[in-house]
Amino acid sequence: MNEFKVLLLLICVISITVTQSQKPFYCQAPLPNPSENTNGLTLKMVQVVTRHGDRTPLYSTMNGLMDEWNCTLGSYMLPSQGNNGETLNNVDLLYRKVYLPGREYLPGNCSLGQLTALGYQQHINLGQAFRSLYVYKYALLSETLDESEIWVRSTDVPRTLQSAQGHLTGLYPPGTTGETGQNSVNIIDIFTMDSYFENMEPNNNLCPILVQYYYNNTDSQTYYQFNKENYNLKKEIEQALDINKAPDWSDLMDLFFATQCHGFDLPPGITESVVNATYQASLWENNYLLSPSIVNRLSMSTFFEEIINNIEEFISGNITTKYFIFSGHDDTVGPLMMLFGIDQYWPPYASHVEFELWEDDNSNKFIQLKYNGVSIEVSGCSSTMCPIDEFFETAYSILVPDYSDACQPTSSSNESGSVWP
Ligand SMILES: *[C@@H]1O[C@H](CO)[C@@H](O)[C@H](O)[C@H]1NC(C)=O
Ligand SMILES: *[C@@H]1O[C@H](CO)[C@@H](O)[C@H](O)[C@H]1NC(C)=O
Ligand SMILES: *[C@@H]1O[C@H](CO)[C@@H](O)[C@H](O)[C@H]1NC(C)=O
Ligand SMILES: *[C@@H]1O[C@H](CO)[C@@H](O)[C@H](O)[C@H]1NC(C)=O
Ligand SMILES: *[C@@H]1O[C@H](CO)[C@@H](O)[C@H](O)[C@H]1NC(C)=O
Ligand SMILES: *[C@@H]1O[C@H](CO)[C@@H](O)[C@H](O)[C@H]1NC(C)=O
């Protein structure tokens, strides 16, 4: 990414902060924009990686300072014997999970990290924006849902699963979901996996040496200095929240931003400048811990490889899927973009990354990488419309070729324990 692009991105972030002065930029990512330099080119395939929408915080002080969260977003359930969908011919009873009021950390009836009605709507809006781009403007996808064009994956977490559903609802709103065949409704598979194997975020179960890197990076002069500089801030926050030991910076940042995103008052003693300083600390720490290039690459290598493989398999004709959704978290989108040197701001709710595969009349292929509405000039690429050989060269320099070996810890002392939340 050149300096001009960095500047644009920053101006973009700053202007979001300014124009919605009451809501931090964290509350909503900018919607997608048209791609750049598309003259004479046809869009062939897109892979979209997202962060879930607005949710309740993941950390609560449990001292009831906050108002009630809006958890009107429910989800109906229907178990299916044999998983064959025949049950759907005859649906006469659905089930609903309801959180008992007053039995959660948060006041009201929300669970920690639950997707809110707003968060779901954000993904519907995102899906609608993708519909105008990928169905209408670039004629990539059919106007009426064709399941064979789409493949969906999510982490096994309610908010990312629901975000994917919102995304698809915006992409194919009621009336465009196609023939229903033998069942009364269509079914879209959302692929997922046990969190133990999840590679859409840094996972030291998959790559144990990440634990060692973590301890090495936090046992450093730079990191001690960071803690020293922020000692008073942490004390101030602990006092204001009336807690003995503050959680991680990112949990505090998230608590403050999520509170502001819902228009609730900040807890007494937490000022705008405390929120800002908490954000700066959180961003710095997160970037610092991931910034040794090998840590970032080991954290995302196998997931990024899947994205690369999909492009290769599509070009070779092995697969025909045109639209992939990967529904993840801030630590999916953040570390993924960091592979391309982009870490200037925390990924807001409903952040989105697009890997677009384009083709000209002579079958030359190109990749355009877009992040929250901005087309990225990938390093090693001569344009935002990146000739595919140039893109692959950069991509292969990011992947860790001897991944399994490189993930083996150098000593057995710190093999287990979850470092990445
Ligand atoms: C949560 O509480 C709100 C407000 O009382 C209510 O409208 C909503 O239906 C509740 N959600 C669920 C899932 O019961
Ligand atoms: C909760 O969200 C829904 C959907 O956005 C909205 O209709 C409703 O008014 C909200 N309720 C409250 C109490 O804010
Ligand atoms: C961490 O530091 C120790 C001691 O300096 C060193 O032996 C080890 O190789 C380092 N581990 C990693 C993963 O950098
Ligand atoms: C937030 O903090 C940064 C770094 O300390 C500072 O440059 C910036 O002006 C602050 N922004 C606001 C809105 O206070
Ligand atoms: C396409 O499939 C064939 C047969 O399974 C396999 O040998 C080949 O490597 C695949 N091509 C790519 C690009 O993955
Ligand atoms: C191992 O982990 C502990 C914390 O559990 C840490 O204090 C120690 O420095 C780590 N040792 C190495 C060699 O990384």
Short mmCIF file of C-alpha atoms and ligand atoms in Angstrom, two decimals:
data_model
loop_
_atom_site.label_atom_id
_atom_site.label_comp_id
_atom_site.label_asym_id
_atom_site.label_seq_id
_atom_site.Cartn_x
_atom_site.Cartn_y
_atom_site.Cartn_z
CA MET A 1 0.00 0.00 0.00
CA ASN A 2 1.47 3.35 -0.95
CA GLU A 3 1.44 6.41 1.24
CA PHE A 4 -1.40 7.99 -0.64
CA LYS A 5 -3.60 4.99 0.13
CA VAL A 6 -2.63 5.04 3.79
CA LEU A 7 -3.54 8.71 3.88
CA LEU A 8 -6.89 8.03 2.20
CA LEU A 9 -7.62 5.29 4.69
CA LEU A 10 -6.75 7.54 7.59
CA ILE A 11 -8.81 10.44 6.25
CA CYS A 12 -11.61 7.94 5.81
CA VAL A 13 -11.35 6.78 9.43
CA ILE A 14 -10.96 10.28 10.82
CA SER A 15 -13.91 11.61 8.86
CA ILE A 16 -16.05 8.74 10.14
CA THR A 17 -15.02 9.68 13.65
CA VAL A 18 -15.87 13.30 13.02
CA THR A 19 -19.12 13.02 11.07
CA GLN A 20 -20.65 10.58 13.55
CA SER A 21 -19.09 12.37 16.48
CA GLN A 22 -21.40 10.72 19.01
CA LYS A 23 -20.59 7.18 17.74
CA PRO A 24 -17.01 5.90 17.51
CA PHE A 25 -15.80 4.57 14.14
CA TYR A 26 -15.76 1.14 15.87
CA CYS A 27 -19.56 0.92 15.63
CA GLN A 28 -19.88 0.46 11.86
CA ALA A 29 -17.45 -0.21 9.00
CA PRO A 30 -17.92 1.76 5.76
CA LEU A 31 -19.92 -0.11 3.11
CA PRO A 32 -18.24 -1.54 -0.01
CA ASN A 33 -17.43 0.68 -2.99
CA PRO A 34 -17.10 -0.20 -6.67
CA SER A 35 -13.74 -1.64 -7.67
CA GLU A 36 -10.99 0.36 -9.40
CA ASN A 37 -9.58 0.04 -12.94
CA THR A 38 -12.25 -2.40 -14.12
CA ASN A 39 -12.39 -1.19 -17.74
CA GLY A 40 -12.65 -4.13 -20.15
CA LEU A 41 -12.59 -6.63 -17.31
CA THR A 42 -15.13 -9.17 -16.11
CA LEU A 43 -15.55 -10.23 -12.50
CA LYS A 44 -15.27 -14.03 -12.14
CA MET A 45 -15.21 -14.80 -8.43
CA VAL A 46 -15.19 -13.09 -5.02
CA GLN A 47 -14.17 -14.19 -1.52
CA VAL A 48 -15.55 -12.05 1.28
CA VAL A 49 -14.16 -12.13 4.83
CA THR A 50 -16.21 -10.33 7.48
CA ARG A 51 -16.35 -9.35 11.11
CA HIS A 52 -19.70 -9.90 12.84
CA GLY A 53 -21.96 -6.89 13.45
CA ASP A 54 -22.75 -4.90 16.57
CA ARG A 55 -22.87 -7.07 19.68
CA THR A 56 -22.90 -6.79 23.43
CA PRO A 57 -19.45 -6.47 25.06
CA LEU A 58 -17.34 -9.53 25.87
CA TYR A 59 -16.40 -8.13 29.23
CA SER A 60 -18.68 -6.73 31.90
CA THR A 61 -17.88 -5.22 35.26
CA MET A 62 -21.12 -6.79 36.50
CA ASN A 63 -21.79 -3.75 38.61
CA GLY A 64 -24.92 -2.75 36.77
CA LEU A 65 -23.80 0.65 35.60
CA MET A 66 -25.16 0.19 32.15
CA ASP A 67 -28.65 0.36 30.77
CA GLU A 68 -30.41 -2.57 29.23
CA TRP A 69 -29.09 -3.88 25.96
CA ASN A 70 -31.45 -4.47 23.08
CA CYS A 71 -31.57 -8.21 22.54
CA THR A 72 -34.69 -8.47 20.45
CA LEU A 73 -32.75 -10.54 17.90
CA GLY A 74 -33.77 -14.14 18.43
CA SER A 75 -33.18 -17.34 16.52
CA TYR A 76 -35.58 -20.23 15.97
CA MET A 77 -34.32 -23.78 16.03
CA LEU A 78 -35.39 -27.06 14.53
CA PRO A 79 -33.45 -30.28 15.09
CA SER A 80 -33.42 -32.57 12.08
CA GLN A 81 -33.03 -36.38 12.30
CA GLY A 82 -30.72 -37.58 9.56
CA ASN A 83 -30.05 -33.97 8.57
CA ASN A 84 -31.94 -34.43 5.29
CA GLY A 85 -34.33 -31.52 5.45
CA GLU A 86 -37.45 -33.69 5.08
CA THR A 87 -38.67 -32.38 8.42
CA LEU A 88 -39.20 -29.05 6.68
CA ASN A 89 -42.18 -30.41 4.73
CA ASN A 90 -44.09 -30.45 7.93
CA VAL A 91 -42.87 -27.78 10.27
CA ASP A 92 -45.42 -27.10 12.94
CA LEU A 93 -43.21 -26.38 15.93
CA LEU A 94 -40.01 -24.38 16.34
CA TYR A 95 -37.91 -23.75 19.41
CA ARG A 96 -36.41 -20.55 20.69
CA LYS A 97 -33.57 -19.98 23.10
CA VAL A 98 -34.48 -17.24 25.56
CA TYR A 99 -32.06 -15.81 28.09
CA LEU A 100 -33.78 -15.44 31.44
CA PRO A 101 -33.92 -11.74 32.35
CA GLY A 102 -31.57 -10.80 35.16
CA ARG A 103 -29.51 -14.01 34.96
CA GLU A 104 -26.78 -12.65 32.67
CA TYR A 105 -23.68 -10.56 33.28
CA LEU A 106 -25.30 -7.68 31.44
CA PRO A 107 -28.49 -6.08 32.65
CA GLY A 108 -31.44 -7.25 30.55
CA ASN A 109 -31.65 -10.52 28.66
CA CYS A 110 -28.51 -10.52 26.50
CA SER A 111 -25.67 -13.00 26.71
CA LEU A 112 -22.07 -11.77 26.52
CA GLY A 113 -21.08 -11.07 22.92
CA GLN A 114 -24.59 -11.63 21.58
CA LEU A 115 -25.34 -10.15 18.17
CA THR A 116 -27.87 -7.32 18.53
CA ALA A 117 -30.73 -6.44 16.22
CA LEU A 118 -28.52 -3.61 14.98
CA GLY A 119 -25.63 -5.99 14.34
CA TYR A 120 -27.89 -8.26 12.29
CA GLN A 121 -29.19 -5.25 10.34
CA GLN A 122 -25.61 -4.17 9.62
CA HIS A 123 -25.00 -7.47 7.86
CA ILE A 124 -28.27 -7.24 5.96
CA ASN A 125 -27.13 -3.80 4.76
CA LEU A 126 -23.75 -5.22 3.85
CA GLY A 127 -25.38 -8.06 1.91
CA GLN A 128 -27.60 -5.54 0.10
CA ALA A 129 -24.55 -3.47 -0.86
CA PHE A 130 -22.91 -6.65 -2.19
CA ARG A 131 -26.10 -7.42 -4.10
CA SER A 132 -25.94 -4.08 -5.92
CA LEU A 133 -22.28 -4.68 -6.75
CA TYR A 134 -22.12 -8.39 -7.47
CA VAL A 135 -25.60 -9.12 -8.80
CA TYR A 136 -26.41 -5.89 -10.64
CA LYS A 137 -23.28 -3.84 -11.37
CA TYR A 138 -20.84 -6.66 -12.13
CA ALA A 139 -23.35 -9.43 -13.02
CA LEU A 140 -21.30 -12.03 -11.15
CA LEU A 141 -24.16 -13.72 -9.33
CA SER A 142 -27.64 -14.74 -10.47
CA GLU A 143 -30.50 -12.44 -9.50
CA THR A 144 -32.29 -15.41 -7.96
CA LEU A 145 -30.37 -17.55 -5.51
CA ASP A 146 -28.44 -20.39 -7.10
CA GLU A 147 -26.91 -22.36 -4.21
CA SER A 148 -24.18 -23.75 -6.45
CA GLU A 149 -22.71 -20.25 -6.82
CA ILE A 150 -22.26 -19.73 -3.08
CA TRP A 151 -20.19 -21.29 -0.29
CA VAL A 152 -20.38 -20.12 3.32
CA ARG A 153 -18.12 -20.68 6.30
CA SER A 154 -18.37 -19.26 9.81
CA THR A 155 -16.68 -19.72 13.15
CA ASP A 156 -18.88 -21.80 15.44
CA VAL A 157 -20.12 -18.78 17.39
CA PRO A 158 -23.74 -17.57 17.41
CA ARG A 159 -22.90 -13.96 16.39
CA THR A 160 -20.82 -14.97 13.36
CA LEU A 161 -23.37 -17.57 12.26
CA GLN A 162 -26.16 -14.98 12.52
CA SER A 163 -24.03 -12.35 10.77
CA ALA A 164 -23.57 -14.74 7.84
CA GLN A 165 -27.34 -15.23 7.78
CA GLY A 166 -27.92 -11.46 7.73
CA HIS A 167 -25.37 -11.11 4.92
CA LEU A 168 -27.17 -13.76 2.85
CA THR A 169 -30.58 -12.23 3.62
CA GLY A 170 -29.34 -8.92 2.18
CA LEU A 171 -27.75 -10.63 -0.81
CA TYR A 172 -30.89 -12.64 -1.54
CA PRO A 173 -33.87 -10.89 0.05
CA PRO A 174 -37.28 -12.59 0.27
CA GLY A 175 -38.65 -13.23 -3.21
CA THR A 176 -35.20 -13.90 -4.71
CA THR A 177 -34.38 -17.15 -2.93
CA GLY A 178 -35.45 -19.37 -5.82
CA GLU A 179 -37.50 -22.52 -6.31
CA THR A 180 -38.00 -24.56 -3.18
CA GLY A 181 -37.95 -28.03 -4.78
CA GLN A 182 -39.33 -30.83 -2.59
CA ASN A 183 -39.03 -28.86 0.64
CA SER A 184 -41.02 -25.85 1.63
CA VAL A 185 -37.87 -23.75 2.07
CA ASN A 186 -34.36 -23.70 0.64
CA ILE A 187 -31.40 -24.68 2.76
CA ILE A 188 -27.96 -23.10 2.74
CA ASP A 189 -25.14 -24.94 4.47
CA ILE A 190 -22.95 -22.82 6.72
CA PHE A 191 -19.74 -24.77 7.19
CA THR A 192 -18.00 -24.50 10.50
CA MET A 193 -15.58 -26.43 12.72
CA ASP A 194 -14.68 -26.98 16.35
CA SER A 195 -12.90 -23.94 17.73
CA TYR A 196 -9.90 -26.17 18.47
CA PHE A 197 -9.22 -26.36 14.72
CA GLU A 198 -10.43 -22.88 13.75
CA ASN A 199 -7.84 -21.18 11.53
CA MET A 200 -9.73 -17.97 10.78
CA GLU A 201 -8.00 -16.45 13.80
CA PRO A 202 -4.65 -16.96 15.53
CA ASN A 203 -4.89 -20.36 17.25
CA ASN A 204 -2.05 -21.80 19.28
CA ASN A 205 -3.68 -25.23 19.26
CA LEU A 206 -2.78 -25.33 15.58
CA CYS A 207 0.55 -23.57 15.99
CA PRO A 208 1.98 -24.12 19.49
CA ILE A 209 5.05 -21.94 18.98
CA LEU A 210 2.77 -18.88 19.02
CA VAL A 211 2.68 -19.27 22.81
CA GLN A 212 6.45 -18.90 22.96
CA TYR A 213 6.40 -15.88 20.71
CA TYR A 214 3.77 -14.37 22.95
CA TYR A 215 5.87 -14.81 26.09
CA ASN A 216 9.00 -13.62 24.34
CA ASN A 217 7.27 -10.51 23.03
CA THR A 218 5.76 -9.63 26.38
CA ASP A 219 9.09 -10.27 28.14
CA SER A 220 10.80 -7.38 26.39
CA GLN A 221 12.03 -3.88 27.13
CA THR A 222 9.51 -2.41 24.68
CA TYR A 223 6.63 -4.16 26.37
CA TYR A 224 7.73 -3.23 29.90
CA GLN A 225 7.97 0.36 28.75
CA PHE A 226 4.45 0.16 27.32
CA ASN A 227 3.07 -1.16 30.63
CA LYS A 228 4.92 1.51 32.54
CA GLU A 229 3.53 4.30 30.36
CA ASN A 230 -0.01 3.02 30.75
CA TYR A 231 0.16 2.11 34.44
CA ASN A 232 -1.68 5.22 35.61
CA LEU A 233 -4.34 4.85 32.98
CA LYS A 234 -5.04 1.29 34.08
CA LYS A 235 -5.24 2.33 37.75
CA GLU A 236 -7.61 5.15 36.84
CA ILE A 237 -9.88 2.72 34.98
CA GLU A 238 -9.79 0.12 37.76
CA GLN A 239 -10.84 2.79 40.23
CA ALA A 240 -13.61 4.15 38.03
CA LEU A 241 -15.01 0.67 37.36
CA ASP A 242 -14.44 -0.42 40.96
CA ILE A 243 -12.53 -3.56 39.97
CA ASN A 244 -9.33 -5.05 41.38
CA LYS A 245 -7.72 -6.17 38.17
CA ALA A 246 -8.56 -4.77 34.76
CA PRO A 247 -8.91 -7.25 31.88
CA ASP A 248 -6.90 -6.85 28.66
CA TRP A 249 -6.84 -3.46 26.96
CA SER A 250 -8.91 -4.79 24.10
CA ASP A 251 -11.66 -5.91 26.49
CA LEU A 252 -11.76 -2.46 28.08
CA MET A 253 -11.77 -0.76 24.67
CA ASP A 254 -14.58 -3.04 23.58
CA LEU A 255 -16.62 -2.38 26.70
CA PHE A 256 -16.34 1.41 26.26
CA PHE A 257 -16.97 1.43 22.51
CA ALA A 258 -19.87 -1.03 22.73
CA THR A 259 -21.42 1.17 25.41
CA GLN A 260 -21.08 4.23 23.18
CA CYS A 261 -22.33 2.35 20.11
CA HIS A 262 -25.58 1.83 22.01
CA GLY A 263 -25.86 5.42 23.10
CA PHE A 264 -25.43 4.47 26.77
CA ASP A 265 -23.54 6.72 29.14
CA LEU A 266 -19.97 5.74 29.88
CA PRO A 267 -19.43 4.58 33.46
CA PRO A 268 -18.71 7.52 35.80
CA GLY A 269 -15.02 8.44 35.69
CA ILE A 270 -14.55 7.11 32.16
CA THR A 271 -14.08 10.18 29.98
CA GLU A 272 -13.71 10.49 26.21
CA SER A 273 -10.00 10.87 26.64
CA VAL A 274 -9.81 7.68 28.74
CA VAL A 275 -11.67 5.89 25.96
CA ASN A 276 -9.27 7.28 23.38
CA ALA A 277 -6.21 6.38 25.42
CA THR A 278 -7.61 2.88 25.99
CA TYR A 279 -8.12 2.50 22.25
CA GLN A 280 -4.56 3.64 21.50
CA ALA A 281 -3.17 1.18 24.07
CA SER A 282 -5.28 -1.63 22.75
CA LEU A 283 -4.34 -1.01 19.11
CA TRP A 284 -0.67 -0.67 20.00
CA GLU A 285 -0.59 -3.86 22.06
CA ASN A 286 -2.46 -5.89 19.51
CA ASN A 287 -0.26 -4.70 16.65
CA TYR A 288 2.89 -5.16 18.70
CA LEU A 289 2.10 -8.77 19.63
CA LEU A 290 1.35 -9.66 16.01
CA SER A 291 3.97 -7.46 14.41
CA PRO A 292 6.90 -9.86 14.19
CA SER A 293 6.15 -10.82 10.62
CA ILE A 294 6.59 -14.52 11.39
CA VAL A 295 3.95 -14.37 14.17
CA ASN A 296 1.43 -12.72 11.87
CA ARG A 297 2.22 -15.14 9.06
CA LEU A 298 2.08 -18.27 11.26
CA SER A 299 -1.23 -17.02 12.70
CA MET A 300 -2.94 -16.64 9.33
CA SER A 301 -0.96 -18.84 6.95
CA THR A 302 -3.32 -21.80 6.61
CA PHE A 303 -6.43 -19.64 6.31
CA PHE A 304 -4.83 -17.39 3.71
CA GLU A 305 -3.67 -20.52 1.88
CA GLU A 306 -7.31 -21.62 1.61
CA ILE A 307 -8.15 -18.30 -0.02
CA ILE A 308 -5.25 -18.71 -2.45
CA ASN A 309 -6.24 -22.31 -3.16
CA ASN A 310 -9.80 -21.29 -3.96
CA ILE A 311 -8.48 -18.82 -6.54
CA GLU A 312 -6.21 -21.46 -8.08
CA GLU A 313 -8.91 -24.12 -8.09
CA PHE A 314 -11.36 -21.72 -9.69
CA ILE A 315 -8.90 -20.79 -12.42
CA SER A 316 -8.12 -24.47 -13.05
CA GLY A 317 -11.84 -25.20 -13.36
CA ASN A 318 -11.87 -27.56 -10.37
CA ILE A 319 -14.50 -25.47 -8.63
CA THR A 320 -17.18 -23.14 -9.97
CA THR A 321 -18.25 -21.42 -6.74
CA LYS A 322 -18.35 -17.69 -7.43
CA TYR A 323 -19.00 -16.24 -4.00
CA PHE A 324 -17.39 -17.31 -0.74
CA ILE A 325 -18.34 -15.91 2.64
CA PHE A 326 -16.00 -16.31 5.62
CA SER A 327 -17.76 -14.99 8.72
CA GLY A 328 -15.30 -14.24 11.50
CA HIS A 329 -14.10 -11.75 14.06
CA ASP A 330 -11.88 -8.70 14.48
CA ASP A 331 -9.00 -11.11 14.93
CA THR A 332 -9.86 -12.64 11.59
CA VAL A 333 -10.00 -9.40 9.61
CA GLY A 334 -7.25 -7.59 11.56
CA PRO A 335 -4.45 -10.18 11.25
CA LEU A 336 -5.49 -10.92 7.65
CA MET A 337 -5.08 -7.26 6.61
CA MET A 338 -1.90 -7.00 8.65
CA LEU A 339 -0.38 -9.56 6.27
CA PHE A 340 -0.60 -6.73 3.73
CA GLY A 341 0.85 -4.14 6.09
CA ILE A 342 -2.51 -2.61 7.00
CA ASP A 343 -3.02 -2.13 10.73
CA GLN A 344 -3.85 1.57 11.11
CA TYR A 345 -7.19 1.04 12.83
CA TRP A 346 -9.16 -1.63 14.66
CA PRO A 347 -11.63 -3.47 12.39
CA PRO A 348 -15.05 -1.97 13.17
CA TYR A 349 -18.25 -4.05 13.41
CA ALA A 350 -19.28 -5.49 10.04
CA SER A 351 -15.79 -4.97 8.60
CA HIS A 352 -15.32 -6.69 5.27
CA VAL A 353 -12.46 -7.76 3.03
CA GLU A 354 -12.96 -8.75 -0.62
CA PHE A 355 -10.60 -10.77 -2.78
CA GLU A 356 -11.98 -10.27 -6.30
CA LEU A 357 -10.81 -12.30 -9.29
CA TRP A 358 -11.08 -10.39 -12.58
CA GLU A 359 -10.38 -11.42 -16.19
CA ASP A 360 -9.80 -9.55 -19.46
CA ASP A 361 -10.72 -10.59 -23.01
CA ASN A 362 -7.41 -12.44 -23.39
CA SER A 363 -8.05 -14.48 -20.24
CA ASN A 364 -5.44 -12.53 -18.25
CA LYS A 365 -6.38 -12.67 -14.60
CA PHE A 366 -6.20 -10.01 -11.91
CA ILE A 367 -6.88 -9.77 -8.18
CA GLN A 368 -8.33 -6.73 -6.49
CA LEU A 369 -8.12 -6.64 -2.69
CA LYS A 370 -10.57 -4.31 -0.95
CA TYR A 371 -10.93 -3.46 2.72
CA ASN A 372 -13.90 -1.56 4.11
CA GLY A 373 -14.58 0.24 0.85
CA VAL A 374 -10.97 1.00 -0.08
CA SER A 375 -9.12 -0.77 -2.92
CA ILE A 376 -5.68 -1.75 -1.68
CA GLU A 377 -2.48 -1.53 -3.66
CA VAL A 378 -0.85 -4.75 -2.53
CA SER A 379 2.91 -4.56 -2.17
CA GLY A 380 4.55 -6.04 -5.27
CA CYS A 381 1.52 -5.16 -7.40
CA SER A 382 1.70 -2.54 -10.14
CA SER A 383 -1.92 -1.45 -9.60
CA THR A 384 -4.97 -1.98 -7.39
CA MET A 385 -6.02 -4.25 -10.26
CA CYS A 386 -3.13 -6.60 -9.58
CA PRO A 387 -1.91 -8.93 -12.35
CA ILE A 388 -2.34 -12.38 -10.88
CA ASP A 389 1.31 -13.42 -11.18
CA GLU A 390 2.32 -10.39 -9.14
CA PHE A 391 -0.38 -11.16 -6.59
CA PHE A 392 0.66 -14.80 -6.28
CA GLU A 393 4.28 -13.82 -5.83
CA THR A 394 3.37 -11.63 -2.85
CA ALA A 395 0.89 -14.21 -1.56
CA TYR A 396 3.45 -17.03 -1.64
CA SER A 397 5.98 -14.87 0.15
CA ILE A 398 3.39 -14.48 2.95
CA LEU A 399 2.55 -18.18 3.32
CA VAL A 400 4.90 -20.11 5.60
CA PRO A 401 6.19 -22.97 3.44
CA ASP A 402 7.36 -25.22 6.30
CA TYR A 403 4.33 -24.37 8.47
CA SER A 404 4.18 -27.59 10.54
CA ASP A 405 7.87 -27.47 11.42
CA ALA A 406 7.82 -23.74 12.02
CA CYS A 407 4.98 -24.21 14.50
CA GLN A 408 6.90 -26.63 16.72
CA PRO A 409 7.96 -25.03 20.01
CA THR A 410 11.69 -24.86 20.62
CA SER A 411 11.21 -26.10 24.18
CA SER A 412 8.36 -28.03 25.74
CA SER A 413 7.82 -25.59 28.60
CA ASN A 414 4.94 -23.56 27.22
CA GLU A 415 3.04 -25.86 24.89
CA SER A 416 -0.43 -25.42 26.21
CA GLY A 417 -2.60 -22.67 27.51
CA SER A 418 -4.68 -20.29 25.47
CA VAL A 419 -2.90 -17.06 24.73
CA TRP A 420 -5.11 -15.72 21.97
CA PRO A 421 -8.60 -15.12 23.25
C1 LIG B 1 -35.39 -9.28 25.61
O1 LIG B 1 -36.00 -8.21 26.25
C2 LIG B 1 -36.67 -7.34 25.36
C3 LIG B 1 -37.13 -6.14 26.15
O2 LIG B 1 -37.77 -6.56 27.35
C4 LIG B 1 -37.80 -8.09 24.69
O3 LIG B 1 -38.45 -7.25 23.76
C5 LIG B 1 -37.22 -9.26 23.92
O4 LIG B 1 -38.23 -10.05 23.34
C6 LIG B 1 -36.38 -10.13 24.85
N1 LIG B 1 -35.68 -11.11 24.02
C7 LIG B 1 -35.92 -12.40 24.13
C8 LIG B 1 -35.13 -13.30 23.23
O5 LIG B 1 -36.71 -12.85 24.92
C1 LIG B 2 -34.41 -2.86 19.46
O1 LIG B 2 -34.05 -3.07 18.09
C2 LIG B 2 -35.15 -3.23 17.23
C3 LIG B 2 -34.64 -3.58 15.87
O2 LIG B 2 -33.64 -2.69 15.43
C4 LIG B 2 -35.97 -1.94 17.25
O3 LIG B 2 -37.09 -2.10 16.44
C5 LIG B 2 -36.43 -1.64 18.68
O4 LIG B 2 -37.08 -0.40 18.73
C6 LIG B 2 -35.23 -1.61 19.64
N1 LIG B 2 -35.70 -1.52 21.01
C7 LIG B 2 -35.18 -0.68 21.90
C8 LIG B 2 -35.77 -0.72 23.27
O5 LIG B 2 -34.27 0.11 21.62
C1 LIG B 3 12.18 -17.04 23.07
O1 LIG B 3 13.30 -16.62 23.80
C2 LIG B 3 14.16 -17.68 24.21
C3 LIG B 3 15.22 -17.07 25.11
O2 LIG B 3 15.76 -15.92 24.52
C4 LIG B 3 14.75 -18.35 22.97
O3 LIG B 3 15.58 -19.43 23.34
C5 LIG B 3 13.61 -18.87 22.11
O4 LIG B 3 14.10 -19.40 20.90
C6 LIG B 3 12.63 -17.78 21.79
N1 LIG B 3 11.47 -18.39 21.15
C7 LIG B 3 10.91 -17.88 20.10
C8 LIG B 3 9.75 -18.64 19.57
O5 LIG B 3 11.29 -16.83 19.60
C1 LIG B 4 -6.69 10.25 20.63
O1 LIG B 4 -5.34 10.00 21.04
C2 LIG B 4 -4.39 10.22 20.04
C3 LIG B 4 -3.04 9.73 20.55
O2 LIG B 4 -2.85 10.05 21.90
C4 LIG B 4 -4.39 11.69 19.67
O3 LIG B 4 -3.45 11.93 18.66
C5 LIG B 4 -5.79 12.06 19.17
O4 LIG B 4 -5.86 13.43 18.92
C6 LIG B 4 -6.85 11.70 20.18
N1 LIG B 4 -8.15 11.87 19.57
C7 LIG B 4 -9.19 12.34 20.24
C8 LIG B 4 -10.45 12.44 19.48
O5 LIG B 4 -9.12 12.66 21.41
C1 LIG B 5 -7.57 -29.80 -9.64
O1 LIG B 5 -7.95 -31.15 -9.35
C2 LIG B 5 -6.98 -32.11 -9.75
C3 LIG B 5 -7.58 -33.49 -9.53
O2 LIG B 5 -8.03 -33.62 -8.20
C4 LIG B 5 -5.70 -31.89 -8.95
O3 LIG B 5 -4.71 -32.82 -9.35
C5 LIG B 5 -5.20 -30.49 -9.20
O4 LIG B 5 -4.08 -30.22 -8.37
C6 LIG B 5 -6.29 -29.45 -8.90
N1 LIG B 5 -5.85 -28.14 -9.30
C7 LIG B 5 -5.60 -27.18 -8.40
C8 LIG B 5 -5.16 -25.87 -8.94
O5 LIG B 5 -5.74 -27.34 -7.20
C1 LIG B 6 6.26 -19.99 30.14
O1 LIG B 6 5.02 -19.48 30.60
C2 LIG B 6 5.10 -18.76 31.83
C3 LIG B 6 3.71 -18.33 32.20
O2 LIG B 6 2.86 -19.43 32.21
C4 LIG B 6 6.04 -17.58 31.67
O3 LIG B 6 6.14 -16.89 32.91
C5 LIG B 6 7.42 -18.06 31.24
O4 LIG B 6 8.25 -16.96 31.01
C6 LIG B 6 7.31 -18.89 29.96
N1 LIG B 6 8.59 -19.45 29.64
C7 LIG B 6 9.14 -19.38 28.41
C8 LIG B 6 10.47 -20.05 28.24
O5 LIG B 6 8.61 -18.85 27.46
#
